[in-house]
Amino acid sequence: MFCYQCEQTAKGEGCTKIGVCGKQPDTAELQDLLVFALKGLSQVAMAGREKNVVDTKVGRFISEAMFSTLTNVNFDPERIAGLVKDTVELRDELKSKVSQAGGNVPASEAASFVPENTVEGMVSQGEKHGVVADKDPNEDIHSLKQTVTYGIKGICAYADHAAILGQEDDAVYEYVQRALASTLREDLSLEQWIELAMECGRTNIRAMELLDAGNTGTYGHPEPTKVPLGPKKGKAILVSGHDLKDLEMLLKQTEGKGINIYTHGEMLPCHGYPELKKYSHFHGHYGTAWQNQHKEFDAFPGPILMTTNCIQKPRDSYKDRIFTTGLVGWPGVAHVNGDQESTSLLERLKAVVGMASKGENEKDFSPVIDKALSMEGFAADEDKGHVMVGFGRNAVMSVAGTVIDAVKGGNIRHFFLVGGCDGAKPDRNYYTEFVEKVPGDCVVLTLACGKFRFFDKDLGEIGGIPRLLDVGQCNDAYSAVKIAMALAEAFECGVNDLPLSLVLSWYEQKAVAILLSLLALGVKDIRLGPSLPAFISPNVLNYLVENYDIKPINTPDEDLKAILG
């Protein structure tokens, strides 16, 4: 195996024996084969587009299958192997339609290979199509191909979340298919790959816009909300990951059952949505970021439901009470998809595409609920303070006048967006120290699980405005972009002229997509850490430095001095 798609890859170079995330070599090779198969499907899809043969479920399928290869999503080799077979089945169905329409069906290996019958056989096939095996002879083009591939994975994650809530745009699917197909080409120049990377960023903005519309259109705009960090006496279920609809379904199914629902990790911002916080048994938040789940899940006195990504290898002490759903998978862990449990992704999409969003993907969480009822839960109420969430773009811009007056009056000197992905490396303490040292006349906006380095710190207020504003999940990056654009418009200047600095941490592929989005918007002077991506070649890095002034984090004191003078 060789994998370097996340920030914590071994030695900052690549995982070759086992993933730092816990991914086994067979799963890694199968994921490589799945991506290769999806490239072939994309080639056929693009040939179909030339003849006006466009199938919505192809776009949906590619999004979900690519999402399954993100860091910390699906570690189950059997399910990944099933996705490879589904990809080839869908590819061959589409080939037939393209041929009937008079199109030219691609004859590449990716568009014609037949998967082996066994998982072991497919693992051997995957070994021939990984990052190293399919390396472009031009180091910089290879770097950009990987950057675009990982950015596409991020796009697919956002597109999948949006589609679940009924928001789709074929323009997003078209880019994903065109760019994936392009990775098999050898005739594109370096400049064309740079443009494909920038287009990846622009497409991701659209995907995030769709997700924002799905979230706010279904659950309302987030409102500033106080979230307790201490438990309530009684039975409990913990929900981790990112998926709002899974949470909503669980809240509905547990109403009146005497079970309190708690969020973990990136689910914390869910407490700000009006249509979710209306449930009286939606109590509070438990724990911190994804990388601390071993200790935190072990101590939680109830079952855990993992939605989307962030799962780590479960400890035996709680393996019988952790459940996965949707695209998440771990061998030997109970997977809950209701009536769809034994149905392949392709069969499910054939059934649901075209249906109203609120009617699809309904799940029966009875196994999770039954486990909660069989356990004691928390023995007593406990007060551990609270945190504030719900400062999405609507909430922030509702006080825009006050913010603008505070800036013009000298009460607010600078804004910092400090956020991104959290991780286990000790040098991520930089972000805690940075926020602690931000002067009292500055405001810190944050989003994603990077906030857990400082989310419970009381930074006080400036003129009634909290100095620490939680914009939401990594999925809510669009909200942060809209806030920055609105402030630039209010001050009649460009985004780069605002008293705003971005200090970001990255871990997985959604962060890659967001970074490309910021670059596509022309945002400069971004500080990125704790280390730079291993898949960025020296020349590509120099291009980013020269054109966007992107730079690695230094020390909090040095960075604050450079920013504030």
Coordinates of C-alpha atoms in Angstrom, one line a residue:
M1 CA 0.0 0.0 0.0
F2 CA 0.9 3.6 -0.3
C3 CA -1.3 6.4 1.0
Y4 CA -0.6 10.0 1.7
Q5 CA -4.0 11.6 1.4
C6 CA -4.2 12.8 5.1
E7 CA -2.0 15.1 7.2
Q8 CA -0.9 12.4 9.6
T9 CA 0.6 10.1 7.1
A10 CA 3.6 8.2 8.3
K11 CA 6.8 10.3 8.6
G12 CA 5.0 13.0 6.6
E13 CA 5.7 11.0 3.5
G14 CA 3.2 8.1 3.2
C15 CA 1.8 5.0 4.9
T16 CA 3.2 1.8 3.4
K17 CA 2.5 -1.0 5.9
I18 CA -0.6 0.1 7.7
G19 CA -2.4 3.4 7.8
V20 CA -1.9 5.8 10.7
C21 CA -5.7 5.9 10.6
G22 CA -5.8 2.2 11.1
K23 CA -6.5 1.3 7.4
Q24 CA -5.2 -2.2 6.6
P25 CA -3.3 -2.8 3.3
D26 CA -6.1 -4.8 1.7
T27 CA -8.6 -2.0 2.3
A28 CA -6.1 0.6 0.9
E29 CA -5.6 -1.5 -2.2
L30 CA -9.3 -1.9 -2.7
Q31 CA -9.9 1.8 -2.3
D32 CA -7.2 2.4 -5.0
L33 CA -9.1 0.0 -7.2
L34 CA -12.4 1.7 -6.5
V35 CA -11.0 5.1 -7.4
F36 CA -9.5 3.6 -10.6
A37 CA -12.9 2.0 -11.5
L38 CA -14.7 5.3 -10.8
K39 CA -12.3 7.0 -13.3
G40 CA -13.3 4.5 -15.9
L41 CA -17.0 5.1 -15.1
S42 CA -16.3 8.8 -15.4
Q43 CA -14.8 8.3 -18.9
V44 CA -17.9 6.5 -20.0
A45 CA -20.1 9.2 -18.4
M46 CA -18.3 11.9 -20.3
A47 CA -18.7 10.0 -23.6
G48 CA -22.4 9.8 -22.7
R49 CA -22.6 13.5 -22.2
E50 CA -21.4 14.1 -25.7
K51 CA -24.5 12.3 -26.9
N52 CA -26.8 13.8 -24.2
V53 CA -26.9 10.5 -22.3
V54 CA -26.9 11.7 -18.6
D55 CA -28.0 9.6 -15.7
T56 CA -28.5 11.3 -12.4
K57 CA -27.8 8.2 -10.4
V58 CA -24.3 8.0 -11.9
G59 CA -23.4 11.4 -10.3
R60 CA -24.9 10.3 -7.0
F61 CA -23.1 7.0 -7.1
I62 CA -19.7 8.5 -7.8
S63 CA -20.2 10.9 -4.9
E64 CA -21.0 8.2 -2.4
A65 CA -18.4 5.8 -3.7
M66 CA -15.6 8.5 -3.6
F67 CA -16.8 9.6 -0.2
S68 CA -16.3 6.0 1.0
T69 CA -12.6 6.4 0.3
L70 CA -12.1 9.5 2.5
T71 CA -9.9 9.1 5.6
N72 CA -11.7 7.5 8.5
V73 CA -14.9 6.5 6.6
N74 CA -15.1 2.9 5.5
F75 CA -12.5 0.4 6.7
D76 CA -14.5 -2.7 5.6
P77 CA -12.8 -4.5 2.7
E78 CA -16.0 -6.5 1.9
R79 CA -18.0 -3.3 1.4
I80 CA -15.3 -1.6 -0.6
A81 CA -15.1 -4.7 -2.9
G82 CA -18.9 -4.5 -3.3
L83 CA -18.6 -0.9 -4.4
V84 CA -16.0 -1.9 -7.1
K85 CA -18.5 -4.5 -8.5
D86 CA -21.3 -1.9 -8.4
T87 CA -19.1 0.6 -10.2
V88 CA -18.4 -1.8 -13.0
E89 CA -22.0 -2.9 -13.3
L90 CA -23.1 0.8 -13.6
R91 CA -20.3 1.5 -16.0
D92 CA -21.3 -1.4 -18.3
E93 CA -25.0 -0.4 -18.1
L94 CA -24.0 3.2 -19.2
K95 CA -21.7 1.8 -21.9
S96 CA -24.7 0.1 -23.5
K97 CA -26.7 3.3 -23.4
V98 CA -23.8 5.3 -24.9
S99 CA -23.4 2.8 -27.7
Q100 CA -27.1 2.8 -28.5
A101 CA -26.9 6.6 -28.8
G102 CA -24.0 6.3 -31.3
G103 CA -21.3 7.4 -28.9
N104 CA -17.7 6.3 -28.8
V105 CA -17.3 4.0 -25.8
P106 CA -13.8 4.4 -24.2
A107 CA -11.6 1.4 -24.5
S108 CA -9.1 2.2 -21.7
E109 CA -8.3 -0.3 -19.0
A110 CA -10.2 1.7 -16.4
A111 CA -13.3 1.6 -18.6
S112 CA -13.1 -2.1 -19.5
F113 CA -11.4 -4.1 -16.7
V114 CA -13.3 -6.9 -15.0
P115 CA -13.0 -7.2 -11.3
E116 CA -11.8 -10.6 -9.9
N117 CA -14.4 -12.7 -8.2
T118 CA -12.7 -12.7 -4.8
V119 CA -11.7 -9.9 -2.4
E120 CA -8.1 -11.2 -2.5
G121 CA -8.1 -11.1 -6.3
M122 CA -9.4 -7.5 -6.3
V123 CA -6.7 -6.6 -3.8
S124 CA -4.1 -7.8 -6.3
Q125 CA -5.7 -5.7 -9.0
G126 CA -5.7 -2.6 -6.7
E127 CA -1.9 -3.0 -6.3
K128 CA -1.5 -2.1 -9.9
H129 CA -3.4 1.2 -9.7
G130 CA -2.3 3.1 -6.6
V131 CA -0.6 6.4 -6.3
V132 CA 2.9 4.9 -7.0
A133 CA 1.8 2.4 -9.7
D134 CA 0.0 5.1 -11.7
K135 CA 2.5 7.9 -11.1
D136 CA 2.7 10.5 -13.8
P137 CA 6.3 10.9 -15.1
N138 CA 6.1 14.7 -14.5
E139 CA 6.4 15.3 -10.8
D140 CA 4.4 18.5 -10.8
I141 CA 1.5 17.1 -12.9
H142 CA 1.5 14.1 -10.7
S143 CA 1.2 16.4 -7.6
L144 CA -1.7 18.3 -9.2
K145 CA -3.4 15.1 -10.2
Q146 CA -3.4 13.9 -6.6
T147 CA -4.4 17.3 -5.3
V148 CA -7.4 17.3 -7.7
T149 CA -8.3 13.7 -6.8
Y150 CA -8.3 14.5 -3.1
G151 CA -10.2 17.8 -3.7
I152 CA -12.8 15.7 -5.6
K153 CA -13.2 13.5 -2.6
G154 CA -14.0 16.5 -0.6
I155 CA -16.5 17.7 -3.2
C156 CA -18.2 14.3 -3.2
A157 CA -18.6 14.4 0.6
Y158 CA -20.4 17.7 0.4
A159 CA -22.4 16.7 -2.7
D160 CA -23.6 13.6 -0.9
H161 CA -24.7 15.4 2.2
A162 CA -26.5 17.9 0.0
A163 CA -28.2 15.2 -2.2
I164 CA -29.5 13.5 0.9
L165 CA -31.4 16.7 1.7
G166 CA -32.7 17.0 -1.9
Q167 CA -30.1 19.5 -3.2
E168 CA -28.2 18.5 -6.4
D169 CA -26.6 20.3 -9.4
D170 CA -25.5 18.3 -12.4
A171 CA -22.7 20.9 -13.0
V172 CA -21.0 19.5 -9.8
Y173 CA -21.4 15.9 -11.1
E174 CA -20.1 17.0 -14.6
Y175 CA -16.9 18.5 -13.1
V176 CA -16.3 15.4 -11.0
Q177 CA -16.6 13.1 -13.9
R178 CA -14.6 15.3 -16.3
A179 CA -11.8 15.8 -13.8
L180 CA -11.6 12.1 -12.7
A181 CA -11.5 11.1 -16.4
S182 CA -8.8 13.7 -17.0
T183 CA -6.5 12.0 -14.4
L184 CA -6.2 9.1 -16.9
R185 CA -4.9 11.5 -19.6
E186 CA -1.3 12.3 -20.4
D187 CA -1.8 15.1 -22.9
L188 CA -2.8 17.9 -20.5
S189 CA -0.2 20.6 -19.7
L190 CA 0.8 21.9 -16.3
E191 CA -1.2 25.0 -16.9
Q192 CA -4.3 22.9 -17.7
W193 CA -3.9 21.0 -14.4
I194 CA -3.6 24.2 -12.5
E195 CA -6.9 25.3 -14.0
L196 CA -8.5 22.0 -13.1
A197 CA -7.4 22.5 -9.5
M198 CA -8.9 26.0 -9.5
E199 CA -12.1 24.7 -11.0
C200 CA -12.1 22.1 -8.3
G201 CA -12.2 24.9 -5.8
R202 CA -15.0 26.7 -7.6
T203 CA -17.0 23.5 -7.9
N204 CA -16.6 22.9 -4.2
I205 CA -18.0 26.3 -3.5
R206 CA -21.1 25.2 -5.4
A207 CA -21.3 21.9 -3.6
M208 CA -21.0 23.7 -0.2
E209 CA -23.7 26.2 -1.3
L210 CA -26.0 23.2 -2.1
L211 CA -25.3 21.7 1.3
D212 CA -26.0 25.0 3.0
A213 CA -29.3 25.3 1.2
G214 CA -30.2 21.7 2.3
N215 CA -29.2 22.3 5.9
T216 CA -30.9 25.7 6.4
G217 CA -33.8 24.9 4.2
T218 CA -34.6 21.7 6.2
Y219 CA -33.6 22.7 9.7
G220 CA -33.6 26.5 9.7
H221 CA -30.7 28.9 10.0
P222 CA -28.5 28.2 13.1
E223 CA -29.2 30.5 16.1
P224 CA -26.9 31.3 18.9
T225 CA -27.5 28.5 21.4
K226 CA -26.1 27.6 24.8
V227 CA -25.1 23.9 24.8
P228 CA -24.5 22.1 28.2
L229 CA -21.3 20.0 28.4
G230 CA -22.5 18.0 31.5
P231 CA -24.8 15.0 31.3
K232 CA -28.3 14.6 32.5
K233 CA -29.3 11.6 34.6
G234 CA -30.8 8.8 32.5
K235 CA -30.3 6.7 29.5
A236 CA -28.2 8.1 26.6
I237 CA -27.1 7.8 23.0
L238 CA -24.1 9.5 21.6
V239 CA -24.1 10.7 17.9
S240 CA -20.8 11.4 16.1
G241 CA -19.8 12.3 12.6
H242 CA -21.5 15.0 10.5
D243 CA -25.0 13.9 9.3
L244 CA -27.9 16.1 10.3
K245 CA -30.6 13.9 8.8
D246 CA -29.4 10.8 10.7
L247 CA -29.6 12.8 13.9
E248 CA -33.1 14.0 13.0
M249 CA -34.3 10.5 12.4
L250 CA -32.8 9.3 15.7
L251 CA -34.4 12.2 17.6
K252 CA -37.8 11.3 16.1
Q253 CA -37.5 7.6 16.9
T254 CA -36.4 8.2 20.5
E255 CA -39.1 10.7 21.4
G256 CA -40.9 9.7 24.6
K257 CA -38.6 6.8 25.3
G258 CA -36.7 8.3 28.1
I259 CA -33.4 8.5 26.2
N260 CA -31.3 11.7 26.0
I261 CA -29.3 12.3 22.8
Y262 CA -25.8 13.8 23.0
T263 CA -23.5 15.1 20.2
H264 CA -19.9 14.3 19.8
G265 CA -17.2 15.9 17.6
E266 CA -18.5 17.7 14.5
M267 CA -22.1 17.1 15.6
L268 CA -21.8 19.9 18.2
P269 CA -23.1 22.7 15.9
C270 CA -26.4 20.7 15.4
H271 CA -27.6 22.2 18.6
G272 CA -28.0 25.6 16.8
Y273 CA -30.6 24.4 14.3
P274 CA -34.2 25.4 15.2
E275 CA -35.7 22.2 13.8
L276 CA -33.3 20.0 15.8
K277 CA -33.1 21.8 19.1
K278 CA -36.9 21.7 19.4
Y279 CA -36.6 18.1 20.7
S280 CA -36.6 18.3 24.5
H281 CA -34.4 15.1 24.8
F282 CA -31.7 16.6 22.6
H283 CA -29.6 17.5 25.7
G284 CA -26.0 18.5 25.2
H285 CA -22.5 17.7 24.0
Y286 CA -20.2 15.0 25.2
G287 CA -16.4 14.8 24.6
T288 CA -14.2 16.6 22.1
A289 CA -12.7 15.8 18.7
W290 CA -12.7 12.6 16.7
Q291 CA -9.1 11.5 17.7
N292 CA -10.1 11.3 21.4
Q293 CA -13.0 8.9 20.8
H294 CA -11.2 5.8 22.3
K295 CA -11.2 7.3 25.8
E296 CA -14.5 9.2 25.4
F297 CA -16.5 6.4 23.9
D298 CA -15.2 4.0 26.5
A299 CA -16.5 6.1 29.3
F300 CA -19.9 6.9 27.7
P301 CA -22.7 4.8 29.4
G302 CA -24.7 4.1 26.3
P303 CA -24.5 3.2 22.6
I304 CA -22.6 5.3 20.0
L305 CA -23.9 6.0 16.4
M306 CA -21.2 6.9 13.9
T307 CA -22.5 8.9 10.9
T308 CA -20.2 9.8 7.9
N309 CA -16.5 10.0 8.7
C310 CA -14.3 10.1 11.8
I311 CA -14.4 6.5 13.1
Q312 CA -11.3 4.9 14.6
K313 CA -10.7 1.3 15.3
P314 CA -13.2 0.6 18.1
R315 CA -11.9 -0.8 21.4
D316 CA -13.3 -4.2 22.5
S317 CA -14.7 -2.5 25.6
Y318 CA -17.3 -0.7 23.5
K319 CA -17.3 -2.6 20.2
D320 CA -20.7 -4.2 21.0
R321 CA -22.4 -0.8 21.5
I322 CA -21.0 1.2 18.6
F323 CA -23.0 1.3 15.4
T324 CA -22.2 2.6 11.9
T325 CA -24.6 3.9 9.4
G326 CA -24.6 5.3 5.8
L327 CA -21.2 5.1 4.3
V328 CA -19.3 4.4 7.5
G329 CA -17.9 0.9 8.0
W330 CA -15.6 -1.1 10.3
P331 CA -15.3 -4.9 10.1
G332 CA -17.3 -6.6 12.8
V333 CA -19.2 -3.5 13.8
A334 CA -23.0 -3.5 13.5
H335 CA -24.2 -1.5 10.5
V336 CA -27.6 0.1 10.7
N337 CA -29.4 1.1 7.5
G338 CA -32.9 0.0 8.3
D339 CA -34.6 -1.8 5.4
Q340 CA -31.6 -1.0 3.2
E341 CA -29.2 -3.0 5.3
S342 CA -28.7 -5.8 2.8
T343 CA -29.0 -3.6 -0.3
S344 CA -26.1 -2.5 -2.3
L345 CA -25.4 1.2 -2.9
L346 CA -26.2 0.9 -6.6
E347 CA -29.6 -0.9 -5.9
R348 CA -30.5 1.7 -3.3
L349 CA -29.7 4.6 -5.7
K350 CA -31.8 2.9 -8.4
A351 CA -34.7 2.9 -6.0
V352 CA -34.4 6.4 -4.5
V353 CA -33.2 8.7 -7.4
G354 CA -36.1 10.9 -8.3
M355 CA -37.9 10.5 -5.0
A356 CA -38.6 13.4 -2.7
S357 CA -35.6 13.9 -0.3
K358 CA -37.7 13.5 2.9
G359 CA -38.8 10.0 1.8
E360 CA -35.4 8.5 0.9
N361 CA -32.8 7.0 3.2
E362 CA -35.2 6.5 6.1
K363 CA -33.5 4.3 8.6
D364 CA -34.7 2.2 11.5
F365 CA -32.4 2.8 14.5
S366 CA -34.1 0.2 16.7
P367 CA -30.9 -1.7 17.4
V368 CA -29.3 1.5 18.7
I369 CA -32.4 2.4 20.8
D370 CA -32.7 -1.1 22.2
K371 CA -29.1 -1.0 23.3
A372 CA -29.6 2.3 25.0
L373 CA -32.7 1.0 26.9
S374 CA -30.7 -2.0 28.1
M375 CA -28.0 0.2 29.6
E376 CA -28.0 2.3 32.8
G377 CA -27.0 5.6 31.3
F378 CA -25.7 8.5 33.4
A379 CA -26.2 8.0 37.2
A380 CA -26.7 11.7 38.0
D381 CA -26.9 15.2 36.5
E382 CA -23.5 16.9 36.3
D383 CA -22.7 20.6 35.6
K384 CA -19.6 21.0 33.4
G385 CA -20.5 24.4 32.0
H386 CA -21.5 25.2 28.5
V387 CA -20.4 26.4 25.1
M388 CA -22.1 28.6 22.5
V389 CA -22.8 27.5 19.0
G390 CA -25.0 28.8 16.1
F391 CA -23.0 31.8 14.7
G392 CA -23.7 31.0 11.1
R393 CA -23.8 33.7 8.5
N394 CA -27.4 34.8 9.3
A395 CA -26.6 35.2 13.0
V396 CA -23.3 37.1 12.4
M397 CA -24.7 39.3 9.7
S398 CA -27.7 40.2 11.8
V399 CA -25.3 42.2 14.0
A400 CA -23.2 43.3 11.0
G401 CA -23.9 47.0 11.8
T402 CA -22.6 46.6 15.3
V403 CA -19.5 44.7 14.0
I404 CA -18.8 47.4 11.4
D405 CA -19.2 50.2 13.9
A406 CA -16.8 48.4 16.3
V407 CA -14.2 48.1 13.6
K408 CA -14.5 51.7 12.5
G409 CA -14.5 52.8 16.1
G410 CA -11.3 50.9 16.9
N411 CA -12.9 48.4 19.3
I412 CA -12.3 45.5 17.0
R413 CA -8.8 45.5 15.5
H414 CA -8.7 42.2 13.6
F415 CA -10.6 39.0 12.8
F416 CA -9.1 35.6 12.9
L417 CA -10.6 32.5 11.3
V418 CA -8.9 29.7 13.3
G419 CA -10.3 26.3 12.4
G420 CA -10.1 23.2 10.2
C421 CA -9.5 19.6 11.1
D422 CA -8.2 18.4 14.5
G423 CA -5.7 15.5 14.9
A424 CA -3.5 13.7 17.4
K425 CA -0.2 15.4 16.7
P426 CA 1.2 17.4 19.7
D427 CA 2.1 20.3 17.5
R428 CA -1.6 21.0 17.0
N429 CA -1.3 22.7 20.5
Y430 CA -0.2 25.7 18.3
Y431 CA -3.9 26.5 17.7
T432 CA -4.8 26.5 21.4
E433 CA -1.9 28.8 22.2
F434 CA -2.6 31.0 19.2
V435 CA -6.2 31.7 20.3
E436 CA -5.1 32.2 23.9
K437 CA -2.7 34.9 22.8
V438 CA -5.0 36.7 20.4
P439 CA -5.3 40.2 21.8
G440 CA -8.5 41.2 23.6
D441 CA -9.5 43.6 20.8
C442 CA -9.7 40.8 18.2
V443 CA -12.5 38.4 17.3
V444 CA -11.9 34.7 16.6
L445 CA -14.3 32.8 14.2
T446 CA -13.9 29.1 14.2
L447 CA -15.4 26.1 12.4
A448 CA -14.8 22.3 12.1
C449 CA -13.3 20.0 14.7
G450 CA -10.2 22.2 14.9
K451 CA -12.3 24.3 17.4
F452 CA -11.9 21.6 20.0
R453 CA -8.4 22.9 20.8
F454 CA -10.1 25.9 22.4
F455 CA -13.9 25.6 22.1
D456 CA -14.6 25.8 25.8
K457 CA -12.5 28.9 26.5
D458 CA -14.2 32.0 27.7
L459 CA -12.7 34.9 25.6
G460 CA -15.3 37.4 26.7
E461 CA -17.1 39.9 24.5
I462 CA -16.6 43.1 22.6
G463 CA -19.6 45.4 22.8
G464 CA -21.9 42.5 23.4
I465 CA -20.4 40.4 20.6
P466 CA -18.7 37.2 21.8
R467 CA -15.0 37.1 20.9
L468 CA -15.3 33.4 20.0
L469 CA -17.9 32.7 17.3
D470 CA -18.5 29.1 16.3
V471 CA -19.6 29.2 12.6
G472 CA -20.3 25.4 12.6
Q473 CA -19.0 22.2 11.0
C474 CA -16.4 21.9 8.3
N475 CA -19.5 21.4 6.2
D476 CA -20.4 25.0 7.1
A477 CA -17.3 26.6 5.5
Y478 CA -19.6 28.2 2.9
S479 CA -21.1 30.2 5.8
A480 CA -17.6 31.6 6.7
V481 CA -17.0 32.5 3.1
K482 CA -20.3 34.4 2.9
I483 CA -19.4 36.3 6.1
A484 CA -16.1 37.3 4.7
M485 CA -17.7 38.4 1.4
A486 CA -20.4 40.4 3.1
L487 CA -17.9 42.2 5.3
A488 CA -15.8 43.0 2.2
E489 CA -18.9 44.4 0.6
A490 CA -19.8 46.4 3.7
F491 CA -16.3 47.9 3.9
E492 CA -16.1 48.4 0.1
C493 CA -12.9 46.5 -0.3
G494 CA -11.6 43.1 -1.4
V495 CA -11.4 40.1 0.9
N496 CA -7.6 40.4 1.1
D497 CA -8.0 44.0 2.3
L498 CA -10.1 43.1 5.3
P499 CA -8.6 43.0 8.8
L500 CA -9.0 39.2 8.5
S501 CA -6.4 36.4 8.7
L502 CA -7.0 32.7 8.1
V503 CA -5.0 30.3 10.3
L504 CA -6.1 26.8 9.3
S505 CA -5.4 23.2 10.3
W506 CA -6.0 20.4 7.9
Y507 CA -6.3 16.6 8.2
E508 CA -8.3 15.1 5.4
Q509 CA -9.7 15.6 1.9
K510 CA -12.6 18.0 2.7
A511 CA -9.9 20.4 3.9
V512 CA -8.1 20.1 0.6
A513 CA -11.3 21.0 -1.2
I514 CA -11.9 24.0 1.1
L515 CA -8.3 25.2 0.6
L516 CA -8.8 25.0 -3.2
S517 CA -12.0 27.0 -2.8
L518 CA -10.3 29.8 -0.9
L519 CA -7.5 29.9 -3.6
A520 CA -10.2 30.0 -6.3
L521 CA -11.7 33.0 -4.6
G522 CA -8.3 34.7 -4.7
V523 CA -7.8 34.6 -0.9
K524 CA -4.1 35.2 0.0
D525 CA -1.8 35.0 3.0
I526 CA -3.3 31.8 4.5
R527 CA -1.3 30.1 7.2
L528 CA -1.6 26.3 7.0
G529 CA -0.5 23.6 9.4
P530 CA 0.5 21.7 11.3
S531 CA 2.4 20.4 8.3
L532 CA 2.1 20.9 4.5
P533 CA 0.6 18.1 2.3
A534 CA 3.0 15.4 1.3
F535 CA 1.5 15.2 -2.2
I536 CA 2.5 18.8 -2.9
S537 CA 5.7 18.9 -5.0
P538 CA 8.3 21.7 -4.4
N539 CA 7.4 23.5 -7.6
V540 CA 3.6 23.4 -6.9
L541 CA 4.3 24.7 -3.4
N542 CA 6.4 27.5 -4.9
Y543 CA 3.6 28.4 -7.2
L544 CA 1.2 28.7 -4.2
V545 CA 3.7 30.8 -2.3
E546 CA 4.4 33.1 -5.2
N547 CA 0.8 33.5 -6.3
Y548 CA -1.2 33.2 -3.1
D549 CA 1.4 33.9 -0.3
I550 CA 0.4 30.7 1.4
K551 CA 2.7 29.8 4.2
P552 CA 3.2 27.2 7.0
I553 CA 2.4 28.1 10.5
N554 CA 5.4 29.2 12.6
T555 CA 5.0 29.9 16.4
P556 CA 1.9 31.7 17.7
D557 CA 4.0 34.7 18.9
E558 CA 5.8 35.1 15.5
D559 CA 2.6 34.7 13.5
L560 CA 0.6 37.2 15.6
K561 CA 3.5 39.7 15.3
A562 CA 3.6 39.2 11.6
I563 CA -0.1 39.7 11.2
L564 CA -0.7 42.5 13.7
G565 CA 2.7 44.2 13.7

